[in-house]
C-alpha cells in the first residue's frame, strides 16, 4: 500500500513538473489580454465590430515583435450583453486563462468588477462605457476611452432644445446606462428652458410596448429613447408603424446599423443621436480605417466605437512594454504612455522604438489624443448623427454647453 | 377604444400561440415546452425568406408555416412517439431538451444581430379621433382569427378532425372504434407546430424577432392555456384574449412592466376559484366528443 502511494506520489510529482513546465513555457511565450464584451445580445453589433478592431491591433503588435518579444494573444469571452455574463466571463478570463488585462467591457460589467479588478490586479479597459459613476470611481484599474453619459445627456438635451421646447423619454429600467442618461437629459433640458413632460419606464420582458408608446407620444411626440438596442428597435418599429410624428433622440445603445436600416427612410432626419467623432483626415485614423475595411469589408461606422476598441489594445501593449508585463505594470504605465508629455507616437511600433530609446511617449491613436485624468477618463469630441439611406451620417460636430450641466 | 384594439392584437397572437400548444396537450397529454421555440424558428425562417431571399411576405409565410409543421411532425416522430411508453414526465422533460436544441440551432444559424425586423412600411391605416389601426395590425388580427376559424372547421368538419377530437377524449376507445390514431396524432403535431410558427411570425411582424422570443412566450402561453382550461380549445382562445386585455389595459393604470405580473395574478385567483379553468368540459361530454 505504502509502495503504491509512493509510486502514485512520484508520478503526480513528475506530471506536475512536466505540466507546470509546459504551462510556464506557454506563459513565457505569450501575453494574454482578454476581450470581455457582448458578442451577442444588445451589444452584439458593437462587440463584433469591436473585436475585429481589437484583432487588427493585436496583429499590428505581433507584427512589430509582440510585447517584449512575447506574442500577444486575445482571449475572447462573450458576456451576452449581460451583467451575469460579464462576471462569469471575468472568472474564466482571469482565473482560468490568466489574462493580465481585459478590454471591451461595458458599463454595468465594469462597475460590477471595479473592486475585483483592483484585487486581482487586472486592468479593465472600457472602449465605450458611458456610466457617469466612472467619472469618479475609475482610475485605479479601470480606464475608459470615451466621455461619460453625463456629457452625452447634456449634448442630447442641447440638440433637443434646438428642435423644440417639449420632450419626454422612454427609459428601460434597471440599467445604469439608460437611467443615468435620462436623468441628465431631463435636468439639462429643463435647465435650458424646455418642458420635460413624461418619462415612461419599460422593461425588456414586456410583451407589448404599444400602450407605453401611445401614452408617451400623447404627452410629447419628441422622445428620448433611452433603452438597450432590442427594446429600442421594438419601440421604434411601433413608432414607425403607427406613423407617430415627432423627433427621436437616441442614446448610443440605439445608434446601430439595425436602426439606420429601420423603416426604409422613415427615420432619416427624424432620429438624432450623439456619437464620438474622430479626425477622419488624421493619418492614424486613415490607416486604421483602411485595415478595418480590408479585414471586414466595411468602413468603420461613426457610432460603433471601432477606433476605441483598436486603441485600447495598443495602449495596453505599450503600457506593458513600458514596465512589467503584468496587470500592475500596465496600470502603473497606462497614464504615462498616453499623457500629453513625451514624444508623440502614432503606432505601436513607433511607441516601442521610443520607449526602448528611453523616451517618454504620448500615444495618439485612431480615436485621437488620449489623455487620462486621475479617474481614468478622457475627453471625447462628439458629433450629431442621423440615419440617411441606411447609414448613420454626421450632421455636425457639437460643442458641449457647460451652462446646461 | 385604442387600448381595446391593442388588447385585441396582443390577445389574438397569444390565443393563436396557445391554441396550438393546447391542441398537442389535449392529444398527447404533456406540456410541450418546445412550442415556444417552434414559434422562434417560424419567425426566423420567414424573416430570412422575406429579407435574405427577397420573397414576398405572404409567400414567405405560406412556405414557412407548413415547413414548421413538418419539422414539428418529424420531431414528434423522432423524439416524442418513442417515449410514449415512458410516461408523460419523460415526454415533458424531452420537450425541454428539444426546446434547448431548437434554440441552440436558431442561435447558431442566426446569431449576431440583436433583433430582426420584417421590412414593412406604413402605407395604409384607419384613423379617427382617439383610434387608429394600421394595415399590418389589422392583418395580424384578421390573420390570427382566420387561422383559428380554419382550425375550427378542420376539427369540426373533416374526418381527421373528428378523429383528433375522439382520441383527445379517449384514445383507447377511439382506437377500438377503428380510428387511425397515427394519422390523427401526426396531424395534431403538424397543425400544432404550424400554428406555433404562424404565431411566431405574427408576433415578429409587430414586435421584431428576438432570439429570446420562445422562452419569453412559453410561460405566458402556458398561463393562457391553464386559464382557458386545458381541456377545451375554445377556452384557450378566451384565455388568450383575456390575458391580452389585462396586459394592454393595465398600462392605463400601472407601468407596462407590471402587465404580465397582473395577468399572472389574475390567473392564480381564477384557478383558486375555478381550478378547471374558465371554460370547463365535463368528462362525460369530453368522452362523447
Short mmCIF file of C-alpha atoms in Angstrom, two decimals, chain B residues 94-286:
data_model
loop_
_atom_site.label_atom_id
_atom_site.label_comp_id
_atom_site.label_asym_id
_atom_site.label_seq_id
_atom_site.Cartn_x
_atom_site.Cartn_y
_atom_site.Cartn_z
CA UNK B 94 -37.75 15.68 -23.51
CA UNK B 95 -39.72 18.67 -24.76
CA UNK B 96 -37.48 20.87 -22.59
CA UNK B 97 -34.49 19.21 -24.24
CA UNK B 98 -35.96 19.74 -27.70
CA UNK B 99 -36.58 23.39 -26.80
CA UNK B 100 -32.90 23.88 -25.97
CA UNK B 101 -31.81 22.08 -29.14
CA UNK B 102 -34.04 24.21 -31.39
CA UNK B 103 -32.94 27.35 -29.52
CA UNK B 104 -29.30 26.34 -29.97
CA UNK B 105 -29.74 25.72 -33.69
CA UNK B 106 -31.51 29.04 -34.21
CA UNK B 107 -28.83 30.85 -32.18
CA UNK B 108 -26.09 29.23 -34.25
CA UNK B 109 -27.75 29.93 -37.60
CA UNK B 110 -28.98 33.45 -36.91
CA UNK B 111 -26.53 34.76 -34.32
CA UNK B 112 -25.16 38.26 -34.40
CA UNK B 113 -27.81 40.86 -34.55
CA UNK B 114 -29.86 41.64 -31.50
CA UNK B 115 -33.28 41.61 -33.15
CA UNK B 116 -34.68 41.22 -36.63
CA UNK B 117 -37.39 43.40 -38.06
CA UNK B 118 -39.60 42.50 -41.00
CA UNK B 119 -39.34 45.05 -43.80
CA UNK B 120 -42.65 46.92 -43.84
CA UNK B 121 -43.84 50.43 -44.47
CA UNK B 122 -46.88 52.22 -43.04
CA UNK B 123 -48.76 52.65 -46.30
CA UNK B 124 -52.33 52.27 -45.03
CA UNK B 125 -54.14 52.98 -41.82
CA UNK B 126 -57.60 53.57 -40.43
CA UNK B 127 -57.71 56.68 -38.29
CA UNK B 128 -60.40 58.54 -36.38
CA UNK B 129 -60.31 60.66 -33.23
CA UNK B 130 -58.92 58.56 -30.41
CA UNK B 131 -58.35 55.50 -32.56
CA UNK B 132 -56.06 54.32 -35.30
CA UNK B 133 -55.19 50.95 -36.77
CA UNK B 134 -52.53 50.21 -39.33
CA UNK B 135 -52.76 47.69 -42.14
CA UNK B 136 -50.31 45.31 -40.52
CA UNK B 137 -52.15 45.42 -37.18
CA UNK B 138 -55.47 44.70 -38.87
CA UNK B 139 -53.79 41.99 -40.93
CA UNK B 140 -52.42 40.33 -37.80
CA UNK B 141 -55.79 40.29 -36.06
CA UNK B 142 -57.61 39.05 -39.15
CA UNK B 143 -54.87 36.52 -39.97
CA UNK B 144 -54.88 35.11 -36.44
CA UNK B 145 -58.64 34.65 -36.35
CA UNK B 146 -58.77 33.22 -39.86
CA UNK B 147 -56.26 30.61 -38.70
CA UNK B 148 -58.41 29.89 -35.65
CA UNK B 149 -61.53 29.61 -37.83
CA UNK B 150 -59.70 27.24 -40.17
CA UNK B 151 -58.70 25.12 -37.20
CA UNK B 152 -62.30 25.04 -36.00
CA UNK B 153 -63.55 23.98 -39.44
CA UNK B 154 -60.80 21.37 -39.68
CA UNK B 155 -61.66 19.87 -36.29
CA UNK B 156 -65.42 20.07 -36.72
CA UNK B 157 -65.95 19.16 -40.35
CA UNK B 158 -63.20 16.84 -41.51
CA UNK B 159 -62.68 13.16 -40.90
CA UNK B 160 -59.21 13.70 -39.45
CA UNK B 161 -60.56 16.50 -37.22
CA UNK B 162 -63.25 14.20 -35.87
CA UNK B 163 -60.58 11.56 -35.20
CA UNK B 164 -58.48 14.11 -33.33
CA UNK B 165 -61.41 15.07 -31.13
CA UNK B 166 -62.14 11.43 -30.50
CA UNK B 167 -58.60 10.49 -29.44
CA UNK B 168 -58.22 13.61 -27.30
CA UNK B 169 -61.34 12.45 -25.44
CA UNK B 170 -60.38 8.78 -25.09
CA UNK B 171 -57.57 7.36 -27.20
CA UNK B 172 -58.26 3.70 -26.32
CA UNK B 173 -61.93 3.98 -27.20
CA UNK B 174 -61.05 5.77 -30.43
CA UNK B 175 -58.61 3.03 -31.35
CA UNK B 176 -61.23 0.36 -30.59
CA UNK B 177 -63.61 2.15 -32.92
CA UNK B 178 -61.06 1.76 -35.71
CA UNK B 179 -59.86 5.34 -35.83
CA UNK B 180 -56.43 5.80 -37.40
CA UNK B 181 -54.69 7.15 -34.32
CA UNK B 182 -51.29 7.52 -36.00
CA UNK B 183 -52.73 9.78 -38.71
CA UNK B 184 -54.70 11.81 -36.20
CA UNK B 185 -51.78 12.33 -33.81
CA UNK B 186 -49.45 13.15 -36.69
CA UNK B 187 -51.97 15.75 -37.88
CA UNK B 188 -52.07 17.26 -34.40
CA UNK B 189 -48.30 17.71 -34.36
CA UNK B 190 -48.29 19.15 -37.85
CA UNK B 191 -51.12 21.60 -37.16
CA UNK B 192 -49.98 22.47 -33.62
CA UNK B 193 -46.41 23.36 -34.58
CA UNK B 194 -47.54 25.07 -37.80
CA UNK B 195 -49.72 27.31 -35.62
CA UNK B 196 -46.69 27.93 -33.39
CA UNK B 197 -44.72 29.01 -36.46
CA UNK B 198 -47.54 31.28 -37.64
CA UNK B 199 -47.95 32.92 -34.24
CA UNK B 200 -44.18 33.49 -34.05
CA UNK B 201 -44.30 35.23 -37.42
CA UNK B 202 -47.26 37.42 -36.41
CA UNK B 203 -45.52 38.41 -33.17
CA UNK B 204 -42.35 39.11 -35.17
CA UNK B 205 -44.26 41.28 -37.63
CA UNK B 206 -45.24 43.76 -34.94
CA UNK B 207 -42.53 43.36 -32.34
CA UNK B 208 -39.45 42.19 -34.20
CA UNK B 209 -37.86 38.78 -33.82
CA UNK B 210 -35.70 38.42 -30.76
CA UNK B 211 -33.70 35.27 -30.09
CA UNK B 212 -35.41 35.02 -26.70
CA UNK B 213 -38.93 35.10 -28.19
CA UNK B 214 -39.59 31.41 -27.49
CA UNK B 215 -38.56 31.45 -23.84
CA UNK B 216 -40.34 34.72 -23.34
CA UNK B 217 -43.69 33.49 -24.60
CA UNK B 218 -43.84 29.90 -23.40
CA UNK B 219 -44.74 30.81 -19.81
CA UNK B 220 -47.45 33.20 -20.97
CA UNK B 221 -48.81 30.56 -23.35
CA UNK B 222 -48.84 28.03 -20.55
CA UNK B 223 -50.71 30.52 -18.39
CA UNK B 224 -53.21 31.25 -21.15
CA UNK B 225 -53.82 27.54 -21.70
CA UNK B 226 -54.27 26.87 -17.99
CA UNK B 227 -56.53 29.89 -17.57
CA UNK B 228 -58.69 28.89 -20.51
CA UNK B 229 -58.92 25.30 -19.37
CA UNK B 230 -56.55 22.77 -20.88
CA UNK B 231 -59.40 20.52 -21.97
CA UNK B 232 -61.04 22.95 -24.38
CA UNK B 233 -59.59 24.88 -27.29
CA UNK B 234 -62.35 27.49 -27.13
CA UNK B 235 -61.48 28.21 -23.53
CA UNK B 236 -57.87 28.75 -24.56
CA UNK B 237 -58.98 31.31 -27.15
CA UNK B 238 -60.92 33.19 -24.49
CA UNK B 239 -57.93 32.88 -22.16
CA UNK B 240 -55.66 34.44 -24.80
CA UNK B 241 -58.00 37.37 -25.30
CA UNK B 242 -58.34 37.89 -21.56
CA UNK B 243 -54.61 37.84 -20.87
CA UNK B 244 -54.03 40.18 -23.84
CA UNK B 245 -56.66 42.55 -22.45
CA UNK B 246 -55.13 42.53 -18.99
CA UNK B 247 -51.61 43.15 -20.33
CA UNK B 248 -52.66 46.08 -22.53
CA UNK B 249 -55.38 47.70 -20.40
CA UNK B 250 -53.27 47.56 -17.25
CA UNK B 251 -50.87 50.08 -18.83
CA UNK B 252 -53.60 52.68 -18.33
CA UNK B 253 -53.14 52.23 -14.59
CA UNK B 254 -49.64 50.89 -13.97
CA UNK B 255 -46.38 50.74 -15.98
CA UNK B 256 -46.39 48.01 -18.60
CA UNK B 257 -43.68 46.03 -16.83
CA UNK B 258 -46.36 45.04 -14.30
CA UNK B 259 -48.81 43.91 -17.01
CA UNK B 260 -47.64 40.29 -17.08
CA UNK B 261 -47.49 40.28 -13.29
CA UNK B 262 -51.13 41.37 -13.10
CA UNK B 263 -52.08 38.79 -15.74
CA UNK B 264 -50.45 36.00 -13.74
CA UNK B 265 -52.07 37.29 -10.54
CA UNK B 266 -55.45 37.11 -12.24
CA UNK B 267 -54.70 33.57 -13.37
CA UNK B 268 -53.83 32.48 -9.83
CA UNK B 269 -57.06 34.00 -8.48
CA UNK B 270 -59.11 32.41 -11.29
CA UNK B 271 -57.63 28.99 -10.70
CA UNK B 272 -58.20 29.27 -6.96
CA UNK B 273 -61.88 29.90 -7.67
CA UNK B 274 -62.20 27.62 -10.69
CA UNK B 275 -59.36 25.09 -10.85
CA UNK B 276 -60.54 23.61 -14.17
CA UNK B 277 -60.12 26.99 -15.91
CA UNK B 278 -62.69 29.50 -17.09
CA UNK B 279 -64.19 27.12 -19.62
CA UNK B 280 -64.53 23.55 -18.47
CA UNK B 281 -65.81 20.46 -20.19
CA UNK B 282 -67.39 17.64 -18.29
CA UNK B 283 -65.67 14.28 -18.55
CA UNK B 284 -68.83 12.70 -19.96
CA UNK B 285 -69.18 15.31 -22.68
CA UNK B 286 -65.50 15.06 -23.41
#
